[in-house]
Amino acid sequence: MGWLILVGGLVVLLVGGEALVRGATSLARSLGVSSMVIGMTVVAFGTSAPELGVNVAAAWKGHTAITFGNVVGSNIANIGLVLGLTAIVRTLQIHRSIVTRKIPVMLAATAGMILLGSDWVFRRAPDVIDSLDGILLLLGFAILLVLTVRSALRS
């Protein structure tokens, strides 16, 4: 029975993923923005929503290590597994703006997480990510989102 549920879940995931890609492509065309911008906003939100739900539920129950592990593991899987398998299927075209703008932002966010998680460097306290850190992360995310949308509307 467990295998049947797993296979059913994978089928639903594939069908939902196909619908998400088709809808995102259609949205990009109707709004006249690039597929990359839609991917960085609408698709990113859609694919991260279940992960957010799991992380909030885990944090609510006090299992915060699951939350942090999920975020780090998801990033590794997205870069290594998803990007790697996609590149095997089809050569990926990399726009200059990804190399000059997006990758540095991703590296800065990673460096920021290292700093936020290394409280012993600054406060000599146990390593935690607290409410202030969360506010800083949300502020950084909001700024990035506004800049991304603004850049898309200009082009």
PDB file of N, CA and C in Angstrom, residues 20-122:
ATOM      1  N   LEU A  20       2.045  23.759 -13.570  1.00  0.00           N
ATOM      2  CA  LEU A  20       2.721  24.964 -13.087  1.00  0.00           C
ATOM      3  C   LEU A  20       3.582  25.577 -14.185  1.00  0.00           C
ATOM      4  N   VAL A  21       4.326  24.753 -14.903  1.00  0.00           N
ATOM      5  CA  VAL A  21       5.183  25.268 -15.972  1.00  0.00           C
ATOM      6  C   VAL A  21       4.339  25.881 -17.091  1.00  0.00           C
ATOM      7  N   ARG A  22       3.275  25.182 -17.485  1.00  0.00           N
ATOM      8  CA  ARG A  22       2.406  25.725 -18.536  1.00  0.00           C
ATOM      9  C   ARG A  22       1.759  27.049 -18.095  1.00  0.00           C
ATOM     10  N   GLY A  23       1.269  27.094 -16.877  1.00  0.00           N
ATOM     11  CA  GLY A  23       0.647  28.309 -16.366  1.00  0.00           C
ATOM     12  C   GLY A  23       1.637  29.455 -16.256  1.00  0.00           C
ATOM     13  N   ALA A  24       2.859  29.168 -15.791  1.00  0.00           N
ATOM     14  CA  ALA A  24       3.879  30.205 -15.655  1.00  0.00           C
ATOM     15  C   ALA A  24       4.292  30.744 -17.010  1.00  0.00           C
ATOM     16  N   THR A  25       4.430  29.852 -17.993  1.00  0.00           N
ATOM     17  CA  THR A  25       4.784  30.285 -19.348  1.00  0.00           C
ATOM     18  C   THR A  25       3.692  31.174 -19.926  1.00  0.00           C
ATOM     19  N   SER A  26       2.455  30.773 -19.723  1.00  0.00           N
ATOM     20  CA  SER A  26       1.322  31.559 -20.210  1.00  0.00           C
ATOM     21  C   SER A  26       1.272  32.924 -19.522  1.00  0.00           C
ATOM     22  N   LEU A  27       1.507  32.940 -18.223  1.00  0.00           N
ATOM     23  CA  LEU A  27       1.518  34.196 -17.471  1.00  0.00           C
ATOM     24  C   LEU A  27       2.616  35.123 -17.974  1.00  0.00           C
ATOM     25  N   ALA A  28       3.799  34.571 -18.205  1.00  0.00           N
ATOM     26  CA  ALA A  28       4.907  35.387 -18.707  1.00  0.00           C
ATOM     27  C   ALA A  28       4.557  36.014 -20.047  1.00  0.00           C
ATOM     28  N   ARG A  29       3.968  35.210 -20.931  1.00  0.00           N
ATOM     29  CA  ARG A  29       3.589  35.736 -22.248  1.00  0.00           C
ATOM     30  C   ARG A  29       2.528  36.832 -22.127  1.00  0.00           C
ATOM     31  N   SER A  30       1.513  36.602 -21.292  1.00  0.00           N
ATOM     32  CA  SER A  30       0.425  37.584 -21.186  1.00  0.00           C
ATOM     33  C   SER A  30       0.874  38.880 -20.524  1.00  0.00           C
ATOM     34  N   LEU A  31       1.834  38.804 -19.612  1.00  0.00           N
ATOM     35  CA  LEU A  31       2.341  40.015 -18.955  1.00  0.00           C
ATOM     36  C   LEU A  31       3.485  40.663 -19.723  1.00  0.00           C
ATOM     37  N   GLY A  32       4.027  39.935 -20.698  1.00  0.00           N
ATOM     38  CA  GLY A  32       5.123  40.476 -21.486  1.00  0.00           C
ATOM     39  C   GLY A  32       6.431  40.540 -20.739  1.00  0.00           C
ATOM     40  N   VAL A  33       6.627  39.654 -19.769  1.00  0.00           N
ATOM     41  CA  VAL A  33       7.893  39.614 -19.041  1.00  0.00           C
ATOM     42  C   VAL A  33       8.615  38.314 -19.369  1.00  0.00           C
ATOM     43  N   SER A  34       9.877  38.272 -19.040  1.00  0.00           N
ATOM     44  CA  SER A  34      10.667  37.091 -19.375  1.00  0.00           C
ATOM     45  C   SER A  34      10.277  35.901 -18.506  1.00  0.00           C
ATOM     46  N   SER A  35      10.500  34.726 -19.052  1.00  0.00           N
ATOM     47  CA  SER A  35      10.226  33.500 -18.309  1.00  0.00           C
ATOM     48  C   SER A  35      11.102  33.408 -17.065  1.00  0.00           C
ATOM     49  N   MET A  36      12.317  33.964 -17.136  1.00  0.00           N
ATOM     50  CA  MET A  36      13.209  33.921 -15.983  1.00  0.00           C
ATOM     51  C   MET A  36      12.603  34.684 -14.805  1.00  0.00           C
ATOM     52  N   VAL A  37      12.005  35.835 -15.067  1.00  0.00           N
ATOM     53  CA  VAL A  37      11.406  36.625 -13.991  1.00  0.00           C
ATOM     54  C   VAL A  37      10.226  35.875 -13.383  1.00  0.00           C
ATOM     55  N   ILE A  38       9.389  35.266 -14.218  1.00  0.00           N
ATOM     56  CA  ILE A  38       8.270  34.474 -13.704  1.00  0.00           C
ATOM     57  C   ILE A  38       8.797  33.299 -12.895  1.00  0.00           C
ATOM     58  N   GLY A  39       9.867  32.694 -13.372  1.00  0.00           N
ATOM     59  CA  GLY A  39      10.470  31.582 -12.628  1.00  0.00           C
ATOM     60  C   GLY A  39      10.992  32.004 -11.270  1.00  0.00           C
ATOM     61  N   MET A  40      11.553  33.213 -11.207  1.00  0.00           N
ATOM     62  CA  MET A  40      12.117  33.688  -9.941  1.00  0.00           C
ATOM     63  C   MET A  40      11.058  34.213  -8.984  1.00  0.00           C
ATOM     64  N   THR A  41       9.844  34.400  -9.455  1.00  0.00           N
ATOM     65  CA  THR A  41       8.803  34.925  -8.577  1.00  0.00           C
ATOM     66  C   THR A  41       7.666  33.915  -8.424  1.00  0.00           C
ATOM     67  N   VAL A  42       6.808  33.810  -9.422  1.00  0.00           N
ATOM     68  CA  VAL A  42       5.610  32.977  -9.313  1.00  0.00           C
ATOM     69  C   VAL A  42       5.951  31.506  -9.085  1.00  0.00           C
ATOM     70  N   VAL A  43       6.825  30.951  -9.922  1.00  0.00           N
ATOM     71  CA  VAL A  43       7.171  29.537  -9.792  1.00  0.00           C
ATOM     72  C   VAL A  43       7.919  29.285  -8.478  1.00  0.00           C
ATOM     73  N   ALA A  44       8.793  30.203  -8.108  1.00  0.00           N
ATOM     74  CA  ALA A  44       9.528  30.044  -6.851  1.00  0.00           C
ATOM     75  C   ALA A  44       8.577  30.001  -5.657  1.00  0.00           C
ATOM     76  N   PHE A  45       7.578  30.879  -5.657  1.00  0.00           N
ATOM     77  CA  PHE A  45       6.591  30.862  -4.574  1.00  0.00           C
ATOM     78  C   PHE A  45       5.795  29.564  -4.587  1.00  0.00           C
ATOM     79  N   GLY A  46       5.368  29.156  -5.770  1.00  0.00           N
ATOM     80  CA  GLY A  46       4.557  27.942  -5.882  1.00  0.00           C
ATOM     81  C   GLY A  46       5.281  26.694  -5.433  1.00  0.00           C
ATOM     82  N   THR A  47       6.552  26.593  -5.778  1.00  0.00           N
ATOM     83  CA  THR A  47       7.301  25.395  -5.386  1.00  0.00           C
ATOM     84  C   THR A  47       7.796  25.471  -3.947  1.00  0.00           C
ATOM     85  N   SER A  48       7.881  26.661  -3.389  1.00  0.00           N
ATOM     86  CA  SER A  48       8.357  26.797  -2.010  1.00  0.00           C
ATOM     87  C   SER A  48       7.237  26.750  -0.978  1.00  0.00           C
ATOM     88  N   ALA A  49       6.000  26.901  -1.413  1.00  0.00           N
ATOM     89  CA  ALA A  49       4.878  26.916  -0.468  1.00  0.00           C
ATOM     90  C   ALA A  49       4.782  25.635   0.365  1.00  0.00           C
ATOM     91  N   PRO A  50       4.874  24.444  -0.227  1.00  0.00           N
ATOM     92  CA  PRO A  50       4.823  23.231   0.608  1.00  0.00           C
ATOM     93  C   PRO A  50       6.002  23.156   1.583  1.00  0.00           C
ATOM     94  N   GLU A  51       7.161  23.568   1.131  1.00  0.00           N
ATOM     95  CA  GLU A  51       8.346  23.571   1.989  1.00  0.00           C
ATOM     96  C   GLU A  51       8.156  24.533   3.162  1.00  0.00           C
ATOM     97  N   LEU A  52       7.575  25.688   2.891  1.00  0.00           N
ATOM     98  CA  LEU A  52       7.287  26.656   3.949  1.00  0.00           C
ATOM     99  C   LEU A  52       6.332  26.055   4.971  1.00  0.00           C
ATOM    100  N   GLY A  53       5.303  25.367   4.494  1.00  0.00           N
ATOM    101  CA  GLY A  53       4.344  24.725   5.399  1.00  0.00           C
ATOM    102  C   GLY A  53       5.000  23.704   6.309  1.00  0.00           C
ATOM    103  N   VAL A  54       5.866  22.870   5.734  1.00  0.00           N
ATOM    104  CA  VAL A  54       6.581  21.861   6.528  1.00  0.00           C
ATOM    105  C   VAL A  54       7.483  22.539   7.554  1.00  0.00           C
ATOM    106  N   ASN A  55       8.194  23.578   7.129  1.00  0.00           N
ATOM    107  CA  ASN A  55       9.127  24.254   8.039  1.00  0.00           C
ATOM    108  C   ASN A  55       8.414  24.963   9.180  1.00  0.00           C
ATOM    109  N   VAL A  56       7.299  25.620   8.886  1.00  0.00           N
ATOM    110  CA  VAL A  56       6.545  26.292   9.949  1.00  0.00           C
ATOM    111  C   VAL A  56       5.982  25.266  10.931  1.00  0.00           C
ATOM    112  N   ALA A  57       5.448  24.159  10.402  1.00  0.00           N
ATOM    113  CA  ALA A  57       4.917  23.105  11.282  1.00  0.00           C
ATOM    114  C   ALA A  57       6.021  22.514  12.153  1.00  0.00           C
ATOM    115  N   ALA A  58       7.189  22.281  11.577  1.00  0.00           N
ATOM    116  CA  ALA A  58       8.310  21.732  12.343  1.00  0.00           C
ATOM    117  C   ALA A  58       8.763  22.714  13.418  1.00  0.00           C
ATOM    118  N   ALA A  59       8.869  23.986  13.067  1.00  0.00           N
ATOM    119  CA  ALA A  59       9.288  24.997  14.043  1.00  0.00           C
ATOM    120  C   ALA A  59       8.254  25.133  15.150  1.00  0.00           C
ATOM    121  N   TRP A  60       6.988  25.092  14.789  1.00  0.00           N
ATOM    122  CA  TRP A  60       5.907  25.202  15.770  1.00  0.00           C
ATOM    123  C   TRP A  60       5.984  24.076  16.793  1.00  0.00           C
ATOM    124  N   LYS A  61       6.383  22.884  16.336  1.00  0.00           N
ATOM    125  CA  LYS A  61       6.485  21.714  17.223  1.00  0.00           C
ATOM    126  C   LYS A  61       7.845  21.640  17.925  1.00  0.00           C
ATOM    127  N   GLY A  62       8.714  22.623  17.659  1.00  0.00           N
ATOM    128  CA  GLY A  62      10.005  22.655  18.331  1.00  0.00           C
ATOM    129  C   GLY A  62      11.096  21.858  17.638  1.00  0.00           C
ATOM    130  N   HIS A  63      10.844  21.384  16.433  1.00  0.00           N
ATOM    131  CA  HIS A  63      11.835  20.618  15.678  1.00  0.00           C
ATOM    132  C   HIS A  63      12.558  21.543  14.701  1.00  0.00           C
ATOM    133  N   THR A  64      13.251  22.520  15.246  1.00  0.00           N
ATOM    134  CA  THR A  64      13.852  23.558  14.414  1.00  0.00           C
ATOM    135  C   THR A  64      15.008  23.034  13.569  1.00  0.00           C
ATOM    136  N   ALA A  65      15.650  21.959  13.979  1.00  0.00           N
ATOM    137  CA  ALA A  65      16.740  21.400  13.179  1.00  0.00           C
ATOM    138  C   ALA A  65      16.212  20.906  11.835  1.00  0.00           C
ATOM    139  N   ILE A  66      14.972  20.419  11.810  1.00  0.00           N
ATOM    140  CA  ILE A  66      14.367  19.990  10.549  1.00  0.00           C
ATOM    141  C   ILE A  66      14.228  21.187   9.614  1.00  0.00           C
ATOM    142  N   THR A  67      13.823  22.312  10.154  1.00  0.00           N
ATOM    143  CA  THR A  67      13.651  23.513   9.341  1.00  0.00           C
ATOM    144  C   THR A  67      14.967  23.928   8.704  1.00  0.00           C
ATOM    145  N   PHE A  68      16.001  24.048   9.509  1.00  0.00           N
ATOM    146  CA  PHE A  68      17.290  24.484   8.977  1.00  0.00           C
ATOM    147  C   PHE A  68      17.846  23.454   8.004  1.00  0.00           C
ATOM    148  N   GLY A  69      17.754  22.185   8.352  1.00  0.00           N
ATOM    149  CA  GLY A  69      18.222  21.122   7.459  1.00  0.00           C
ATOM    150  C   GLY A  69      17.465  21.098   6.153  1.00  0.00           C
ATOM    151  N   ASN A  70      16.174  21.359   6.205  1.00  0.00           N
ATOM    152  CA  ASN A  70      15.356  21.379   5.005  1.00  0.00           C
ATOM    153  C   ASN A  70      15.785  22.509   4.073  1.00  0.00           C
ATOM    154  N   VAL A  71      16.056  23.673   4.618  1.00  0.00           N
ATOM    155  CA  VAL A  71      16.463  24.818   3.798  1.00  0.00           C
ATOM    156  C   VAL A  71      17.817  24.544   3.144  1.00  0.00           C
ATOM    157  N   VAL A  72      18.776  24.090   3.937  1.00  0.00           N
ATOM    158  CA  VAL A  72      20.112  23.823   3.397  1.00  0.00           C
ATOM    159  C   VAL A  72      20.047  22.674   2.385  1.00  0.00           C
ATOM    160  N   GLY A  73      19.351  21.599   2.747  1.00  0.00           N
ATOM    161  CA  GLY A  73      19.232  20.453   1.847  1.00  0.00           C
ATOM    162  C   GLY A  73      18.500  20.792   0.562  1.00  0.00           C
ATOM    163  N   SER A  74      17.477  21.621   0.648  1.00  0.00           N
ATOM    164  CA  SER A  74      16.732  22.040  -0.533  1.00  0.00           C
ATOM    165  C   SER A  74      17.610  22.831  -1.489  1.00  0.00           C
ATOM    166  N   ASN A  75      18.424  23.716  -0.950  1.00  0.00           N
ATOM    167  CA  ASN A  75      19.323  24.496  -1.807  1.00  0.00           C
ATOM    168  C   ASN A  75      20.352  23.607  -2.490  1.00  0.00           C
ATOM    169  N   ILE A  76      20.898  22.666  -1.741  1.00  0.00           N
ATOM    170  CA  ILE A  76      21.864  21.741  -2.332  1.00  0.00           C
ATOM    171  C   ILE A  76      21.193  20.894  -3.409  1.00  0.00           C
ATOM    172  N   ALA A  77      19.992  20.405  -3.123  1.00  0.00           N
ATOM    173  CA  ALA A  77      19.265  19.594  -4.108  1.00  0.00           C
ATOM    174  C   ALA A  77      18.898  20.418  -5.339  1.00  0.00           C
ATOM    175  N   ASN A  78      18.476  21.657  -5.149  1.00  0.00           N
ATOM    176  CA  ASN A  78      18.117  22.500  -6.292  1.00  0.00           C
ATOM    177  C   ASN A  78      19.320  22.788  -7.182  1.00  0.00           C
ATOM    178  N   ILE A  79      20.453  23.064  -6.584  1.00  0.00           N
ATOM    179  CA  ILE A  79      21.636  23.389  -7.371  1.00  0.00           C
ATOM    180  C   ILE A  79      22.245  22.123  -7.975  1.00  0.00           C
ATOM    181  N   GLY A  80      22.461  21.118  -7.161  1.00  0.00           N
ATOM    182  CA  GLY A  80      23.132  19.913  -7.648  1.00  0.00           C
ATOM    183  C   GLY A  80      22.241  18.973  -8.427  1.00  0.00           C
ATOM    184  N   LEU A  81      21.130  18.577  -7.833  1.00  0.00           N
ATOM    185  CA  LEU A  81      20.253  17.578  -8.439  1.00  0.00           C
ATOM    186  C   LEU A  81      19.410  18.165  -9.566  1.00  0.00           C
ATOM    187  N   VAL A  82      18.621  19.181  -9.257  1.00  0.00           N
ATOM    188  CA  VAL A  82      17.681  19.727 -10.244  1.00  0.00           C
ATOM    189  C   VAL A  82      18.420  20.385 -11.399  1.00  0.00           C
ATOM    190  N   LEU A  83      19.352  21.276 -11.095  1.00  0.00           N
ATOM    191  CA  LEU A  83      20.091  21.959 -12.155  1.00  0.00           C
ATOM    192  C   LEU A  83      20.958  20.970 -12.933  1.00  0.00           C
ATOM    193  N   GLY A  84      21.578  20.036 -12.221  1.00  0.00           N
ATOM    194  CA  GLY A  84      22.422  19.035 -12.888  1.00  0.00           C
ATOM    195  C   GLY A  84      21.635  18.142 -13.831  1.00  0.00           C
ATOM    196  N   LEU A  85      20.500  17.603 -13.375  1.00  0.00           N
ATOM    197  CA  LEU A  85      19.691  16.746 -14.237  1.00  0.00           C
ATOM    198  C   LEU A  85      19.112  17.526 -15.413  1.00  0.00           C
ATOM    199  N   THR A  86      18.715  18.755 -15.168  1.00  0.00           N
ATOM    200  CA  THR A  86      18.186  19.583 -16.250  1.00  0.00           C
ATOM    201  C   THR A  86      19.248  19.826 -17.312  1.00  0.00           C
ATOM    202  N   ALA A  87      20.476  20.096 -16.890  1.00  0.00           N
ATOM    203  CA  ALA A  87      21.572  20.330 -17.844  1.00  0.00           C
ATOM    204  C   ALA A  87      21.895  19.071 -18.643  1.00  0.00           C
ATOM    205  N   ILE A  88      21.680  17.901 -18.051  1.00  0.00           N
ATOM    206  CA  ILE A  88      21.884  16.659 -18.795  1.00  0.00           C
ATOM    207  C   ILE A  88      20.828  16.510 -19.888  1.00  0.00           C
ATOM    208  N   VAL A  89      19.589  16.872 -19.559  1.00  0.00           N
ATOM    209  CA  VAL A  89      18.491  16.754 -20.527  1.00  0.00           C
ATOM    210  C   VAL A  89      18.648  17.762 -21.663  1.00  0.00           C
ATOM    211  N   ARG A  90      18.981  18.999 -21.327  1.00  0.00           N
ATOM    212  CA  ARG A  90      19.110  20.045 -22.345  1.00  0.00           C
ATOM    213  C   ARG A  90      20.127  21.079 -21.873  1.00  0.00           C
ATOM    214  N   THR A  91      20.960  21.545 -22.779  1.00  0.00           N
ATOM    215  CA  THR A  91      21.948  22.574 -22.464  1.00  0.00           C
ATOM    216  C   THR A  91      21.232  23.832 -21.988  1.00  0.00           C
ATOM    217  N   LEU A  92      21.696  24.384 -20.883  1.00  0.00           N
ATOM    218  CA  LEU A  92      21.069  25.576 -20.310  1.00  0.00           C
ATOM    219  C   LEU A  92      21.761  26.831 -20.815  1.00  0.00           C
ATOM    220  N   GLN A  93      20.975  27.781 -21.268  1.00  0.00           N
ATOM    221  CA  GLN A  93      21.507  29.079 -21.677  1.00  0.00           C
ATOM    222  C   GLN A  93      21.564  29.976 -20.433  1.00  0.00           C
ATOM    223  N   ILE A  94      22.730  30.502 -20.143  1.00  0.00           N
ATOM    224  CA  ILE A  94      22.912  31.350 -18.965  1.00  0.00           C
ATOM    225  C   ILE A  94      23.012  32.806 -19.420  1.00  0.00           C
ATOM    226  N   HIS A  95      22.065  33.614 -18.998  1.00  0.00           N
ATOM    227  CA  HIS A  95      22.100  35.038 -19.325  1.00  0.00           C
ATOM    228  C   HIS A  95      23.158  35.719 -18.461  1.00  0.00           C
ATOM    229  N   ARG A  96      23.772  36.723 -19.018  1.00  0.00           N
ATOM    230  CA  ARG A  96      24.829  37.449 -18.298  1.00  0.00           C
ATOM    231  C   ARG A  96      24.331  37.987 -16.954  1.00  0.00           C
ATOM    232  N   SER A  97      23.060  38.415 -16.887  1.00  0.00           N
ATOM    233  CA  SER A  97      22.527  38.984 -15.640  1.00  0.00           C
ATOM    234  C   SER A  97      22.496  37.943 -14.517  1.00  0.00           C
ATOM    235  N   ILE A  98      22.380  36.675 -14.865  1.00  0.00           N
ATOM    236  CA  ILE A  98      22.407  35.636 -13.831  1.00  0.00           C
ATOM    237  C   ILE A  98      23.781  35.586 -13.188  1.00  0.00           C
ATOM    238  N   VAL A  99      24.812  35.648 -14.016  1.00  0.00           N
ATOM    239  CA  VAL A  99      26.184  35.576 -13.506  1.00  0.00           C
ATOM    240  C   VAL A  99      26.573  36.854 -12.774  1.00  0.00           C
ATOM    241  N   THR A 100      26.131  37.998 -13.284  1.00  0.00           N
ATOM    242  CA  THR A 100      26.561  39.266 -12.694  1.00  0.00           C
ATOM    243  C   THR A 100      25.681  39.749 -11.552  1.00  0.00           C
ATOM    244  N   ARG A 101      24.395  39.307 -11.520  1.00  0.00           N
ATOM    245  CA  ARG A 101      23.481  39.807 -10.485  1.00  0.00           C
ATOM    246  C   ARG A 101      22.928  38.719  -9.575  1.00  0.00           C
ATOM    247  N   LYS A 102      22.406  37.672 -10.146  1.00  0.00           N
ATOM    248  CA  LYS A 102      21.673  36.676  -9.349  1.00  0.00           C
ATOM    249  C   LYS A 102      22.595  35.785  -8.532  1.00  0.00           C
ATOM    250  N   ILE A 103      23.662  35.296  -9.135  1.00  0.00           N
ATOM    251  CA  ILE A 103      24.580  34.423  -8.392  1.00  0.00           C
ATOM    252  C   ILE A 103      25.248  35.182  -7.245  1.00  0.00           C
ATOM    253  N   PRO A 104      25.714  36.427  -7.443  1.00  0.00           N
ATOM    254  CA  PRO A 104      26.254  37.173  -6.292  1.00  0.00           C
ATOM    255  C   PRO A 104      25.232  37.360  -5.166  1.00  0.00           C
ATOM    256  N   VAL A 105      23.960  37.566  -5.516  1.00  0.00           N
ATOM    257  CA  VAL A 105      22.924  37.702  -4.487  1.00  0.00           C
ATOM    258  C   VAL A 105      22.774  36.379  -3.731  1.00  0.00           C
ATOM    259  N   MET A 106      22.781  35.262  -4.467  1.00  0.00           N
ATOM    260  CA  MET A 106      22.674  33.956  -3.827  1.00  0.00           C
ATOM    261  C   MET A 106      23.870  33.708  -2.892  1.00  0.00           C
ATOM    262  N   LEU A 107      25.060  34.065  -3.336  1.00  0.00           N
ATOM    263  CA  LEU A 107      26.244  33.902  -2.496  1.00  0.00           C
ATOM    264  C   LEU A 107      26.183  34.820  -1.273  1.00  0.00           C
ATOM    265  N   ALA A 108      25.682  36.034  -1.454  1.00  0.00           N
ATOM    266  CA  ALA A 108      25.543  36.961  -0.327  1.00  0.00           C
ATOM    267  C   ALA A 108      24.522  36.434   0.675  1.00  0.00           C
ATOM    268  N   ALA A 109      23.426  35.856   0.190  1.00  0.00           N
ATOM    269  CA  ALA A 109      22.432  35.279   1.092  1.00  0.00           C
ATOM    270  C   ALA A 109      23.026  34.106   1.876  1.00  0.00           C
ATOM    271  N   THR A 110      23.833  33.307   1.217  1.00  0.00           N
ATOM    272  CA  THR A 110      24.494  32.188   1.902  1.00  0.00           C
ATOM    273  C   THR A 110      25.463  32.708   2.956  1.00  0.00           C
ATOM    274  N   ALA A 111      26.239  33.716   2.606  1.00  0.00           N
ATOM    275  CA  ALA A 111      27.172  34.313   3.579  1.00  0.00           C
ATOM    276  C   ALA A 111      26.395  34.927   4.746  1.00  0.00           C
ATOM    277  N   GLY A 112      25.255  35.556   4.436  1.00  0.00           N
ATOM    278  CA  GLY A 112      24.418  36.124   5.494  1.00  0.00           C
ATOM    279  C   GLY A 112      23.906  35.056   6.450  1.00  0.00           C
ATOM    280  N   MET A 113      23.502  33.916   5.915  1.00  0.00           N
ATOM    281  CA  MET A 113      23.035  32.822   6.780  1.00  0.00           C
ATOM    282  C   MET A 113      24.159  32.312   7.670  1.00  0.00           C
ATOM    283  N   ILE A 114      25.350  32.241   7.117  1.00  0.00           N
ATOM    284  CA  ILE A 114      26.502  31.809   7.928  1.00  0.00           C
ATOM    285  C   ILE A 114      26.728  32.792   9.066  1.00  0.00           C
ATOM    286  N   LEU A 115      26.665  34.085   8.764  1.00  0.00           N
ATOM    287  CA  LEU A 115      26.853  35.099   9.805  1.00  0.00           C
ATOM    288  C   LEU A 115      25.727  35.070  10.831  1.00  0.00           C
ATOM    289  N   LEU A 116      24.475  34.960  10.373  1.00  0.00           N
ATOM    290  CA  LEU A 116      23.352  34.934  11.304  1.00  0.00           C
ATOM    291  C   LEU A 116      23.377  33.696  12.189  1.00  0.00           C
ATOM    292  N   GLY A 117      23.875  32.605  11.652  1.00  0.00           N
ATOM    293  CA  GLY A 117      23.928  31.370  12.424  1.00  0.00           C
ATOM    294  C   GLY A 117      25.164  31.234  13.294  1.00  0.00           C
ATOM    295  N   SER A 118      26.087  32.174  13.188  1.00  0.00           N
ATOM    296  CA  SER A 118      27.335  32.105  13.956  1.00  0.00           C
ATOM    297  C   SER A 118      27.326  33.123  15.085  1.00  0.00           C
ATOM    298  N   ASP A 119      26.370  32.987  15.976  1.00  0.00           N
ATOM    299  CA  ASP A 119      26.233  33.953  17.060  1.00  0.00           C
ATOM    300  C   ASP A 119      27.442  33.981  17.990  1.00  0.00           C
ATOM    301  N   TRP A 120      28.134  32.878  18.115  1.00  0.00           N
ATOM    302  CA  TRP A 120      29.289  32.832  19.003  1.00  0.00           C
ATOM    303  C   TRP A 120      30.361  33.818  18.566  1.00  0.00           C
ATOM    304  N   VAL A 121      30.391  34.165  17.274  1.00  0.00           N
ATOM    305  CA  VAL A 121      31.380  35.124  16.788  1.00  0.00           C
ATOM    306  C   VAL A 121      31.090  36.511  17.345  1.00  0.00           C
ATOM    307  N   PHE A 122      29.802  36.832  17.460  1.00  0.00           N
ATOM    308  CA  PHE A 122      29.421  38.186  17.839  1.00  0.00           C
ATOM    309  C   PHE A 122      28.986  38.313  19.294  1.00  0.00           C
TER     310      PHE A 122
END
